[in-house]
Amino acid sequence: MKLATLKDGSRDGRLVIVSKDLTRCVAAADIAATLQKALDNWTVAEPQLQALYNELNNGAVSGEPFDETACESPLPRAYQWADGSAYVNHVELVRKARGAELPESFWTDPLMYQGGSDSFIGPRDQIPLPSDDWGIDFEAEIAVITDDVPMAITPEKAAGHIKLLMLVNDVSLRGLIPGELAKGFGFFQSKPSSAFSPVAITPDELGDAWIDGKVDLPLLSTLNGDLFGKPEAGVDMTFNFPTLVAHAAKSRPLGAGAIIGSGTVSNKENGDPGRPVKEGGLGYSCIAEIRMIETIQNGSPETSFMKFGDRISIEMKDKAGQSIFGRIDQEVVKYINAE
Amino acid sequence: MKLATLKDGSRDGRLVIVSKDLTRCVAAADIAATLQKALDNWTVAEPQLQALYNELNNGAVSGEPFDETACESPLPRAYQWADGSAYVNHVELVRKARGAELPESFWTDPLMYQGGSDSFIGPRDQIPLPSDDWGIDFEAEIAVITDDVPMAITPEKAAGHIKLLMLVNDVSLRGLIPGELAKGFGFFQSKPSSAFSPVAITPDELGDAWIDGKVDLPLLSTLNGDLFGKPEAGVDMTFNFPTLVAHAAKSRPLGAGAIIGSGTVSNKENGDPGRPVKEGGLGYSCIAEIRMIETIQNGSPETSFMKFGDRISIEMKDKAGQSIFGRIDQEVVKYINAE
């Protein structure tokens, strides 16, 4: 099943069912007005939404054309957004870039940061920021949405609480990170509003690409029109999604609609950091990684962080080339506080 | 105006207006079903809620008895919970306890961590945790709730976005903090679900105790029936609430209903860390502070962290002795995962 939230001037938008091929959609208002409301009552809502999805796909319901540019993030605001760093290769590279060592425990104990969830931006919305001197970077990721997860759950049982998947652009301000992490309390100002893919899907939509709590497909990032990364999301993911969900729930329950992210998707290549796409490699899901590679090779980074006017798109396609989640496609623009 | 959320079996409870003396309440459902809905539409809802509050106080509306034990936290779940550390004295003491120095910048740049907001517990609910070997501590704090705050706002303009105030018990797991902070991504498992006071109030309820974006009254913490702390919340608050709100909004907007906390209220005494209440001092708003004082004086801490069966209450009274927010009063109990 595929779901999206269309902009309608309200804070939470309106829930629609989207056809498998992303061409049509139909209002789900009779079942649940918003995605949060569906998740609040998932056991009841899910079979009804699924039935409508089947009707939309087989033509029994015609619906209306689906327009990705009219979408909010599937949850325009959420009660929980926690982002893991399951691709430890990414963590190793960005820490190298900061001159910090990777503790051995990072391979066995998931890193996770508590994100802010009150002001997500839409998948085709601009990314407004007051300054492009802050080292604006994208991070291409996958995230899951859960129903209610009890405290102290095992990874085995956490798997059953994963109800939906999305793609994420976890916008990061690299220039603000070192100062903020040095204060010891983690990210705050360095992680502005994130954006999610137009469509959220149930895991069954992935077919056999949903294996062992991982998504076994490449994640495509395109920067200013050039393919920047196509790493395999099913490879080098040290902690799978059920493990990340259980980590998040160690000392507190998770509320329905909790979003748990994978962290930046990142592959090694024969044990080494991968190569850029233009050199025949799988590339990267953020600019910080290629800058680190450039620094290792040439002593200094060449690729600059994003400036106003730069554009990032993030997408995942199935083996037939069909977009699964729709496309995140965003331009960084200067924010002016009008108040 | 005073507002509360009564438990009704739903996730967000039902909004009531509470009389100034906390004895009576009246349903606000005709204006807004929940506090979040009121905050989503505050400009319209606030004058209507205020009119009903006036009628409840002058007897034109009789309402029903108000029962603090029937309350959820005013926002049972929220889209944003960010907690500052505005009382730098507290930060200095707990860092000393960890053997960490306080950077000079902490006196000019607010510390703030991104909290989780999907699973708050009620003010009279138990605090269920899987283990009491995790160094369970309370933190008595004050928090504000904002309406929509634009990105990059000044502290001066942020002041006008503070719509409500509450008390907080920011439960902390001291035993998990050092390991978690060493990983560099801030608190996550070490900050389980927080609880808020039964009642949220508009700033005008504080009269002349709301000065310069601070609350100029003592915050009372009682541990197992003994007064543990009565520090002045208006003293030693290095960053006032408008400054904390502006800090939170530097690189992203805050959504209506965002909760911004003060951090643990903590006073110095003649430039030194204060004394325990039983020694004639103002005491402390968390156990970590008294343990640090004990360590400085005697080489090791005497006061233990909370164990199952221990009880913490947090309250603030006006100069006439009337409780302003009602009382947080919670017992720590063992959590058993039944799934």
XYZ file of C-alpha atoms in Angstrom:
678
model
C 0.000 0.000 0.000
C 1.139 3.529 -0.778
C 0.005 6.624 1.098
C 0.592 10.339 0.728
C -0.479 13.580 2.359
C -1.678 16.347 0.074
C -1.384 20.002 1.014
C -4.773 21.490 1.806
C -3.872 24.561 3.858
C -4.209 22.689 7.157
C -1.291 21.726 9.382
C -1.591 17.993 8.770
C -2.833 17.923 5.164
C -5.222 15.284 3.847
C -4.501 11.590 3.514
C -4.714 9.928 0.103
C -4.071 6.413 -1.157
C -1.645 6.424 -4.097
C -1.609 3.834 -6.879
C 1.356 1.486 -7.109
C 2.629 3.298 -10.211
C 2.252 6.715 -8.503
C -0.020 8.062 -11.272
C -3.344 8.265 -9.401
C -4.643 8.838 -5.893
C -7.918 8.741 -4.010
C -8.987 10.510 -0.819
C -8.895 8.338 2.290
C -10.899 10.814 4.364
C -13.725 8.366 5.030
C -11.198 6.072 6.734
C -8.795 8.593 8.270
C -8.463 12.316 7.623
C -4.713 12.338 8.210
C -1.886 9.822 8.265
C -1.404 10.393 12.009
C -5.049 9.514 12.603
C -4.635 6.335 10.553
C -1.557 5.391 12.571
C -3.335 6.177 15.853
C -5.857 3.495 14.911
C -3.797 1.356 12.517
C -5.326 -2.033 13.287
C -8.715 -0.744 12.197
C -7.570 1.625 9.458
C -4.998 -0.553 7.694
C -7.367 -3.170 6.181
C -9.757 -0.441 5.021
C -6.938 1.552 3.448
C -5.600 -1.626 1.843
C -9.017 -2.410 0.344
C -9.210 1.074 -1.182
C -5.637 0.676 -2.480
C -6.657 -2.542 -4.220
C -9.654 -0.814 -5.799
C -7.486 2.063 -7.011
C -4.950 -0.320 -8.558
C -7.538 -2.539 -10.273
C -9.548 0.400 -11.595
C -12.686 -0.136 -9.492
C -11.992 3.350 -8.145
C -10.630 5.875 -10.630
C -9.372 8.560 -8.243
C -7.586 11.650 -9.495
C -4.118 12.267 -10.956
C -1.379 12.123 -8.302
C 0.899 15.150 -8.193
C 4.091 14.761 -6.164
C 4.545 18.526 -6.088
C 1.280 18.861 -4.148
C 2.560 16.672 -1.313
C 3.504 17.408 2.241
C 5.867 14.970 3.870
C 3.624 11.977 4.701
C 3.631 13.181 8.323
C 3.919 16.987 7.985
C 4.695 17.032 11.708
C 5.295 14.042 13.967
C 5.610 13.260 17.652
C 8.910 11.414 17.261
C 11.793 11.552 14.803
C 14.860 9.635 15.892
C 17.658 9.060 13.443
C 20.134 6.234 13.741
C 23.533 5.951 12.097
C 23.230 2.383 10.910
C 25.772 2.746 8.101
C 28.828 2.946 10.299
C 31.002 3.589 7.236
C 29.378 7.037 7.029
C 30.064 7.729 10.684
C 33.700 6.671 10.273
C 34.178 9.003 7.300
C 32.561 12.105 8.771
C 34.428 11.607 12.031
C 37.691 11.317 10.080
C 36.730 14.614 8.469
C 36.459 16.113 11.957
C 39.681 14.438 13.094
C 37.783 12.219 15.535
C 38.427 8.500 16.022
C 35.649 5.918 15.724
C 35.160 4.023 19.010
C 35.029 0.230 18.553
C 31.631 0.166 20.333
C 30.066 1.980 17.360
C 30.024 -1.374 15.544
C 27.873 -2.991 18.268
C 25.884 -0.164 19.922
C 23.768 1.968 17.559
C 24.332 5.709 17.399
C 21.041 7.593 17.369
C 20.111 11.226 17.742
C 16.816 12.720 18.792
C 15.564 14.887 15.940
C 13.028 17.693 15.913
C 9.707 16.795 14.359
C 7.452 19.855 14.558
C 8.307 21.467 11.239
C 9.083 18.997 8.453
C 9.156 20.425 4.956
C 7.499 18.880 1.922
C 9.396 16.678 -0.569
C 9.255 19.342 -3.287
C 9.414 22.345 -0.974
C 12.370 24.678 -0.937
C 14.865 24.396 1.932
C 14.923 27.916 3.392
C 17.922 28.785 5.565
C 19.209 32.141 6.777
C 22.782 31.514 5.594
C 24.595 29.288 3.126
C 27.817 29.756 5.069
C 26.690 27.025 7.470
C 27.902 24.101 5.334
C 24.508 23.025 4.033
C 24.488 19.313 3.247
C 21.855 16.745 2.384
C 21.743 13.242 3.863
C 19.851 10.615 1.860
C 18.305 8.040 4.166
C 15.476 5.579 4.636
C 13.099 5.765 7.603
C 10.370 3.584 9.053
C 7.170 4.611 10.822
C 5.970 2.488 13.730
C 2.730 1.972 15.586
C 2.831 1.987 19.404
C 6.029 0.265 20.539
C 6.298 -0.844 24.167
C 9.348 0.045 26.207
C 12.167 -2.521 26.391
C 11.077 -4.457 23.317
C 13.382 -6.943 21.588
C 14.491 -6.375 17.980
C 12.594 -9.540 17.032
C 9.325 -8.129 18.316
C 10.122 -4.589 17.134
C 10.027 -5.864 13.542
C 6.266 -6.302 13.756
C 5.800 -2.664 14.729
C 7.259 -1.316 11.484
C 4.218 -0.234 9.462
C 5.528 2.146 6.789
C 8.745 3.224 5.071
C 9.792 6.552 3.531
C 12.901 8.233 2.150
C 14.440 11.164 4.022
C 16.520 14.213 3.294
C 18.057 14.840 6.701
C 19.351 18.341 6.022
C 22.542 18.981 8.000
C 24.541 22.125 8.681
C 28.105 20.825 8.755
C 29.546 24.154 9.797
C 27.494 24.176 12.973
C 28.092 20.530 13.937
C 31.589 20.639 15.475
C 30.724 23.488 17.844
C 27.442 21.936 18.771
C 28.795 18.441 19.375
C 31.632 19.918 21.434
C 29.008 21.215 23.843
C 28.115 17.590 24.517
C 24.342 17.643 24.068
C 24.213 16.482 20.442
C 22.711 18.114 17.381
C 20.165 20.885 17.604
C 20.723 23.956 15.442
C 22.859 21.850 13.089
C 19.846 19.701 12.131
C 17.179 21.963 10.616
C 13.848 20.690 9.267
C 13.992 17.362 7.431
C 11.946 16.389 4.358
C 10.454 13.002 3.502
C 9.481 11.323 0.233
C 6.072 12.100 -1.310
C 4.892 8.562 -0.587
C 5.057 6.246 2.418
C 4.725 2.532 1.684
C 3.963 -0.619 3.611
C 6.923 -3.034 3.729
C 5.157 -5.576 1.479
C 5.476 -3.106 -1.421
C 9.207 -3.872 -1.428
C 8.614 -7.569 -2.136
C 11.831 -9.510 -1.718
C 13.791 -6.261 -1.442
C 12.620 -6.084 2.213
C 15.070 -8.569 3.716
C 16.091 -8.952 7.346
C 14.733 -5.521 8.245
C 16.705 -3.793 5.484
C 15.839 -2.376 2.051
C 17.896 -4.176 -0.580
C 17.867 -1.532 -3.322
C 20.101 1.391 -4.344
C 19.282 4.856 -3.006
C 19.744 7.479 -5.708
C 20.918 11.008 -4.913
C 21.207 13.604 -7.668
C 22.923 16.938 -6.972
C 22.223 19.739 -9.450
C 21.222 17.189 -12.069
C 24.254 14.906 -11.731
C 23.964 11.467 -10.130
C 25.872 11.798 -6.864
C 25.198 8.473 -5.157
C 23.649 5.069 -5.760
C 24.779 3.002 -2.751
C 22.988 -0.239 -1.944
C 20.816 0.371 1.108
C 20.846 -3.340 1.940
C 24.656 -3.455 2.141
C 26.851 -2.219 5.024
C 23.802 -1.486 7.196
C 25.295 -2.593 10.502
C 22.015 -2.243 12.426
C 18.752 -3.169 10.730
C 15.521 -1.267 11.333
C 14.140 -3.588 14.045
C 17.396 -3.123 15.971
C 17.125 0.662 15.617
C 13.500 0.635 16.803
C 14.407 -1.505 19.827
C 17.312 0.841 20.613
C 14.966 3.828 20.566
C 12.536 2.048 22.895
C 15.033 0.881 25.532
C 13.835 3.235 28.280
C 10.538 4.629 26.948
C 7.698 3.572 24.697
C 7.369 4.969 21.182
C 4.049 6.534 20.233
C 2.169 5.592 17.059
C 3.659 7.492 14.150
C 7.212 7.445 15.496
C 9.730 7.867 12.680
C 13.059 6.031 13.015
C 15.745 6.775 10.438
C 18.613 4.695 9.078
C 21.198 7.441 8.951
C 23.040 8.303 5.738
C 23.189 5.306 3.411
C 26.846 4.558 2.713
C 28.768 1.661 1.194
C 32.353 0.596 1.416
C 34.071 -0.683 -1.749
C 36.292 -3.720 -1.194
C 36.762 -2.620 2.390
C 37.750 0.930 1.487
C 35.629 4.082 1.277
C 33.799 4.017 -2.055
C 34.613 6.068 -5.147
C 32.619 8.934 -6.639
C 30.051 8.055 -9.311
C 32.031 9.879 -11.998
C 34.997 7.608 -11.228
C 32.850 4.498 -11.585
C 31.961 4.091 -7.921
C 28.634 4.009 -6.096
C 29.112 7.564 -4.851
C 27.748 9.067 -1.667
C 24.517 10.079 0.062
C 25.905 13.340 1.435
C 28.544 15.885 0.470
C 30.553 15.415 3.663
C 31.665 11.958 2.519
C 33.027 13.010 -0.870
C 34.809 15.933 0.790
C 36.493 13.464 3.128
C 37.578 11.275 0.226
C 38.929 14.334 -1.582
C 40.794 15.387 1.535
C 42.364 11.940 1.884
C 43.383 11.953 -1.783
C 44.366 15.565 -2.360
C 44.820 17.100 1.056
C 41.733 19.304 0.832
C 38.085 19.030 -0.228
C 37.023 20.151 -3.707
C 33.253 19.706 -3.679
C 31.558 22.591 -1.903
C 28.560 22.299 0.358
C 25.205 23.479 -0.996
C 24.682 27.150 -1.767
C 21.430 29.006 -2.387
C 20.098 27.798 -5.742
C 21.561 24.285 -5.455
C 19.171 21.396 -5.877
C 19.119 17.864 -4.414
C 16.872 14.999 -5.433
C 16.553 11.635 -3.683
C 14.724 8.631 -5.090
C 14.606 4.820 -5.039
C 13.543 2.656 -7.975
C 12.497 -0.962 -8.099
C 14.249 -3.462 -10.353
C 11.911 -2.498 -13.221
C 12.936 1.161 -12.881
C 9.652 2.322 -11.326
C 9.977 4.985 -8.607
C 8.809 3.469 -5.321
C 8.414 6.481 -3.004
C 8.268 9.329 -5.505
C 11.086 11.872 -5.584
C 12.374 14.300 -2.997
C 13.530 17.296 -5.066
C 14.495 20.473 -3.255
C 16.274 23.753 -3.847
C 18.140 25.543 -1.078
C 16.983 29.167 -0.840
C 17.684 32.138 1.385
C 15.251 32.516 4.273
C 14.142 35.997 5.189
C 12.415 36.412 8.556
C 9.450 38.628 7.731
C 8.253 39.042 11.322
C -5.939 31.499 32.422
C -5.374 27.930 33.561
C -5.820 24.858 31.358
C -5.595 21.118 31.895
C -6.078 17.914 29.942
C -8.222 15.229 31.541
C -7.727 11.557 30.747
C -10.597 10.204 28.672
C -9.109 7.082 27.127
C -8.018 8.921 23.986
C -4.419 9.735 23.116
C -4.763 13.493 23.581
C -7.325 13.657 26.401
C -9.913 16.413 26.671
C -9.222 20.070 27.301
C -10.689 21.783 30.373
C -10.448 25.274 31.812
C -9.374 25.191 35.478
C -10.321 27.799 38.064
C -7.585 30.024 39.454
C -7.731 28.178 42.809
C -7.556 24.761 41.052
C -10.797 23.550 42.673
C -13.126 23.479 39.649
C -12.956 22.927 35.909
C -15.211 23.145 32.884
C -15.004 21.400 29.521
C -13.594 23.536 26.711
C -14.717 21.121 23.993
C -16.934 23.694 22.283
C -13.853 25.857 21.755
C -11.139 23.218 21.261
C -11.264 19.484 21.948
C -7.597 19.282 22.905
C -4.868 21.671 23.988
C -2.959 21.047 20.745
C -6.036 22.077 18.755
C -6.320 25.245 20.842
C -2.651 26.036 20.211
C -3.021 25.310 16.485
C -5.592 28.099 16.383
C -4.561 30.168 19.414
C -5.491 33.610 18.126
C -9.095 32.487 17.765
C -9.240 30.104 20.727
C -7.481 32.184 23.376
C -10.128 34.920 23.843
C -12.904 32.316 23.942
C -11.026 30.213 26.484
C -10.292 33.337 28.515
C -13.986 34.296 28.544
C -14.917 30.837 29.839
C -12.141 31.086 32.453
C -13.622 34.375 33.672
C -17.073 32.792 33.922
C -15.688 29.843 35.870
C -13.874 32.137 38.310
C -16.813 34.488 38.886
C -19.316 31.651 39.292
C -21.345 32.293 36.137
C -20.333 28.768 35.130
C -20.173 26.200 37.924
C -18.222 23.436 36.201
C -17.192 20.272 38.030
C -14.612 19.526 40.734
C -11.053 19.534 39.381
C -9.051 16.400 40.162
C -5.305 16.623 39.561
C -5.033 12.839 39.637
C -7.280 12.627 36.566
C -4.883 14.729 34.485
C -2.654 13.914 31.596
C 0.270 16.230 31.056
C -1.317 19.310 29.423
C 0.072 18.072 26.094
C 0.042 14.264 26.482
C 2.213 14.141 23.369
C 3.792 17.068 21.558
C 5.574 17.811 18.305
C 8.521 19.524 19.985
C 10.197 19.279 23.391
C 13.528 21.037 23.616
C 15.159 21.508 26.980
C 17.677 24.211 27.724
C 20.163 24.366 30.567
C 19.570 27.934 31.570
C 20.777 27.494 35.154
C 24.438 27.136 34.346
C 25.196 26.414 38.006
C 23.466 23.047 37.519
C 25.521 22.301 34.430
C 28.729 23.190 36.257
C 27.894 20.875 39.161
C 26.851 17.825 37.140
C 29.867 18.203 34.892
C 32.111 18.364 37.959
C 30.445 15.134 39.052
C 31.504 13.610 35.728
C 34.983 15.126 35.979
C 34.308 17.410 33.010
C 35.246 21.096 32.842
C 32.698 23.807 32.034
C 33.642 25.707 28.850
C 33.496 29.491 29.260
C 31.100 29.710 26.281
C 28.410 27.988 28.363
C 27.788 31.354 30.039
C 26.984 33.030 26.709
C 25.678 30.287 24.371
C 22.705 28.271 25.683
C 22.990 24.509 26.010
C 19.877 22.777 24.725
C 19.009 19.187 23.980
C 16.333 17.833 21.686
C 13.963 15.749 23.806
C 11.501 13.071 22.789
C 7.879 14.125 22.915
C 5.754 11.173 21.816
C 5.152 9.559 25.185
C 4.862 12.018 28.062
C 3.476 10.631 31.304
C 0.830 12.265 33.472
C 1.679 14.406 36.519
C 0.350 11.778 38.932
C 1.287 8.741 36.842
C 3.903 6.282 37.952
C 7.332 6.424 36.308
C 7.812 2.888 34.958
C 11.374 1.860 34.150
C 12.892 -1.562 33.508
C 15.732 -1.090 36.018
C 16.529 1.084 39.019
C 20.228 0.443 38.506
C 20.260 3.191 35.872
C 20.667 6.070 38.349
C 17.084 7.327 38.201
C 16.931 11.057 38.956
C 14.297 13.740 38.731
C 14.920 17.234 37.354
C 12.510 19.965 38.460
C 12.129 22.582 35.761
C 9.826 25.159 34.233
C 8.809 25.058 30.567
C 6.976 27.346 28.182
C 4.699 26.452 25.279
C 4.847 28.593 22.142
C 2.627 29.231 19.174
C 4.228 29.177 15.697
C 7.684 30.740 15.938
C 9.421 31.809 12.719
C 12.982 30.764 12.062
C 15.766 33.187 13.047
C 13.629 35.197 15.436
C 15.172 37.600 17.956
C 14.750 37.021 21.712
C 12.769 40.274 21.859
C 10.204 38.997 19.365
C 10.316 35.445 20.732
C 8.863 36.749 24.006
C 5.513 37.360 22.322
C 5.307 33.735 21.208
C 5.301 32.353 24.767
C 1.670 31.434 25.395
C 1.705 29.024 28.348
C 3.920 27.811 31.187
C 4.135 24.464 32.996
C 6.367 22.657 35.476
C 8.382 19.642 34.330
C 9.862 16.513 35.800
C 12.592 15.780 33.269
C 13.358 12.226 34.379
C 17.033 11.423 33.823
C 18.991 8.183 33.957
C 22.357 9.317 35.326
C 23.941 5.912 34.903
C 23.314 5.975 31.159
C 24.407 9.566 30.554
C 28.222 9.298 30.523
C 28.242 6.457 27.991
C 25.657 8.147 25.844
C 27.305 11.585 25.858
C 30.654 9.945 25.089
C 29.137 8.745 21.815
C 28.746 12.400 20.872
C 25.101 12.514 19.783
C 23.602 13.723 23.083
C 20.938 12.193 25.278
C 18.567 9.537 24.039
C 18.082 6.469 26.230
C 19.203 8.500 29.255
C 16.159 10.784 28.948
C 13.015 8.654 29.274
C 9.483 10.090 29.204
C 9.031 13.432 30.979
C 5.994 14.532 32.990
C 4.438 17.993 33.212
C 2.318 19.739 35.851
C -1.453 19.138 35.909
C -2.087 22.718 34.821
C -0.643 24.995 32.136
C -1.066 28.727 32.715
C -0.866 31.885 30.678
C 1.999 34.168 31.766
C -0.390 36.817 33.157
C -1.350 34.355 35.924
C 2.096 34.953 37.416
C 1.445 38.679 37.868
C 4.655 40.475 38.788
C 6.419 37.111 39.270
C 6.778 36.963 35.433
C 9.734 39.317 35.046
C 12.123 39.623 32.135
C 11.071 36.244 30.725
C 11.723 34.459 34.032
C 9.502 33.117 36.828
C 10.433 34.851 40.070
C 9.202 32.234 42.569
C 10.705 29.219 44.356
C 10.332 25.786 42.761
C 9.559 23.173 45.412
C 10.798 19.587 45.114
C 9.856 17.016 47.739
C 11.551 13.606 47.737
C 9.805 10.867 49.707
C 7.956 13.488 51.753
C 10.977 15.619 52.647
C 11.492 19.049 51.110
C 14.524 18.611 48.861
C 14.739 21.930 47.046
C 13.246 25.416 47.028
C 15.557 27.393 44.724
C 14.388 30.704 43.313
C 13.564 30.163 39.638
C 14.087 33.857 38.920
C 17.671 33.787 40.243
C 20.768 32.434 38.462
C 18.804 31.825 35.256
C 21.529 32.832 32.810
C 19.263 32.609 29.739
C 15.636 33.690 30.011
C 12.824 31.941 28.163
C 12.731 34.291 25.160
C 16.471 33.661 24.670
C 15.907 29.895 24.853
C 13.050 30.078 22.326
C 15.173 32.143 19.933
C 18.041 29.668 20.345
C 15.731 26.785 19.431
C 14.509 28.645 16.347
C 17.891 29.679 14.917
C 17.774 27.358 11.908
C 14.161 26.126 11.805
C 10.708 27.331 12.755
C 8.957 25.970 15.844
C 5.464 24.581 15.385
C 2.531 25.625 17.565
C 2.658 23.688 20.812
C 6.450 23.572 20.973
C 7.640 23.067 24.554
C 10.910 24.748 25.575
C 12.316 23.903 29.006
C 14.500 25.861 31.411
C 16.695 22.996 32.526
C 17.077 22.090 36.195
C 16.443 25.109 38.416
C 19.552 25.699 40.504
C 20.838 28.519 42.699
C 24.264 29.425 43.936
C 24.624 30.654 47.530
C 27.009 33.577 47.920
C 28.829 32.434 44.797
C 29.203 28.840 46.005
C 27.049 25.790 45.325
C 24.062 25.964 47.653
C 23.487 23.932 50.808
C 20.931 21.160 51.356
C 17.563 22.191 52.799
C 18.240 20.301 56.031
C 21.354 22.433 56.523
C 19.385 25.623 56.021
C 20.046 26.042 52.308
C 17.725 26.257 49.313
C 18.507 22.663 48.331
C 18.441 21.202 44.852
C 16.112 20.319 41.981
C 17.783 16.980 41.228
C 19.696 14.326 43.138
C 22.838 14.673 41.016
C 23.552 18.093 42.518
C 23.410 17.011 46.177
C 25.576 14.001 45.331
C 28.159 16.366 43.862
C 28.109 18.528 46.984
C 28.484 15.433 49.157
C 31.384 14.274 47.017
C 33.117 17.638 47.342
C 32.607 17.611 51.123
C 33.115 13.960 52.007
C 34.817 12.364 49.034
C 31.795 10.307 48.008
C 28.038 10.754 47.545
C 25.632 9.718 50.300
C 22.201 10.335 48.772
C 21.215 7.513 46.452
C 19.374 7.932 43.189
C 15.718 6.902 43.085
C 14.760 3.271 43.554
C 11.437 1.567 42.832
C 8.952 2.863 45.392
C 10.569 6.297 45.742
C 8.341 9.315 45.215
C 9.031 12.828 43.887
C 6.701 15.793 43.946
C 7.254 19.156 42.247
C 5.151 22.250 42.839
C 5.234 26.058 42.786
C 3.201 28.297 45.069
C 2.361 31.962 44.807
C 3.190 34.404 47.581
C -0.134 33.569 49.297
C 0.756 29.860 49.359
C -1.676 28.833 46.606
C -0.424 26.140 44.221
C -0.138 27.676 40.753
C 0.271 24.669 38.442
C -0.967 21.847 40.673
C 1.469 19.186 41.812
C 3.558 16.665 39.935
C 3.677 13.648 42.263
C 5.119 10.411 40.957
C 6.375 7.057 42.172
C 9.100 5.161 40.357
C 7.974 1.592 39.646
C 9.361 -1.437 37.859
C 8.258 -1.737 34.244
C 7.447 -5.183 32.937
C 7.147 -5.544 29.162
C 4.002 -7.608 28.730
C 4.303 -7.998 24.952
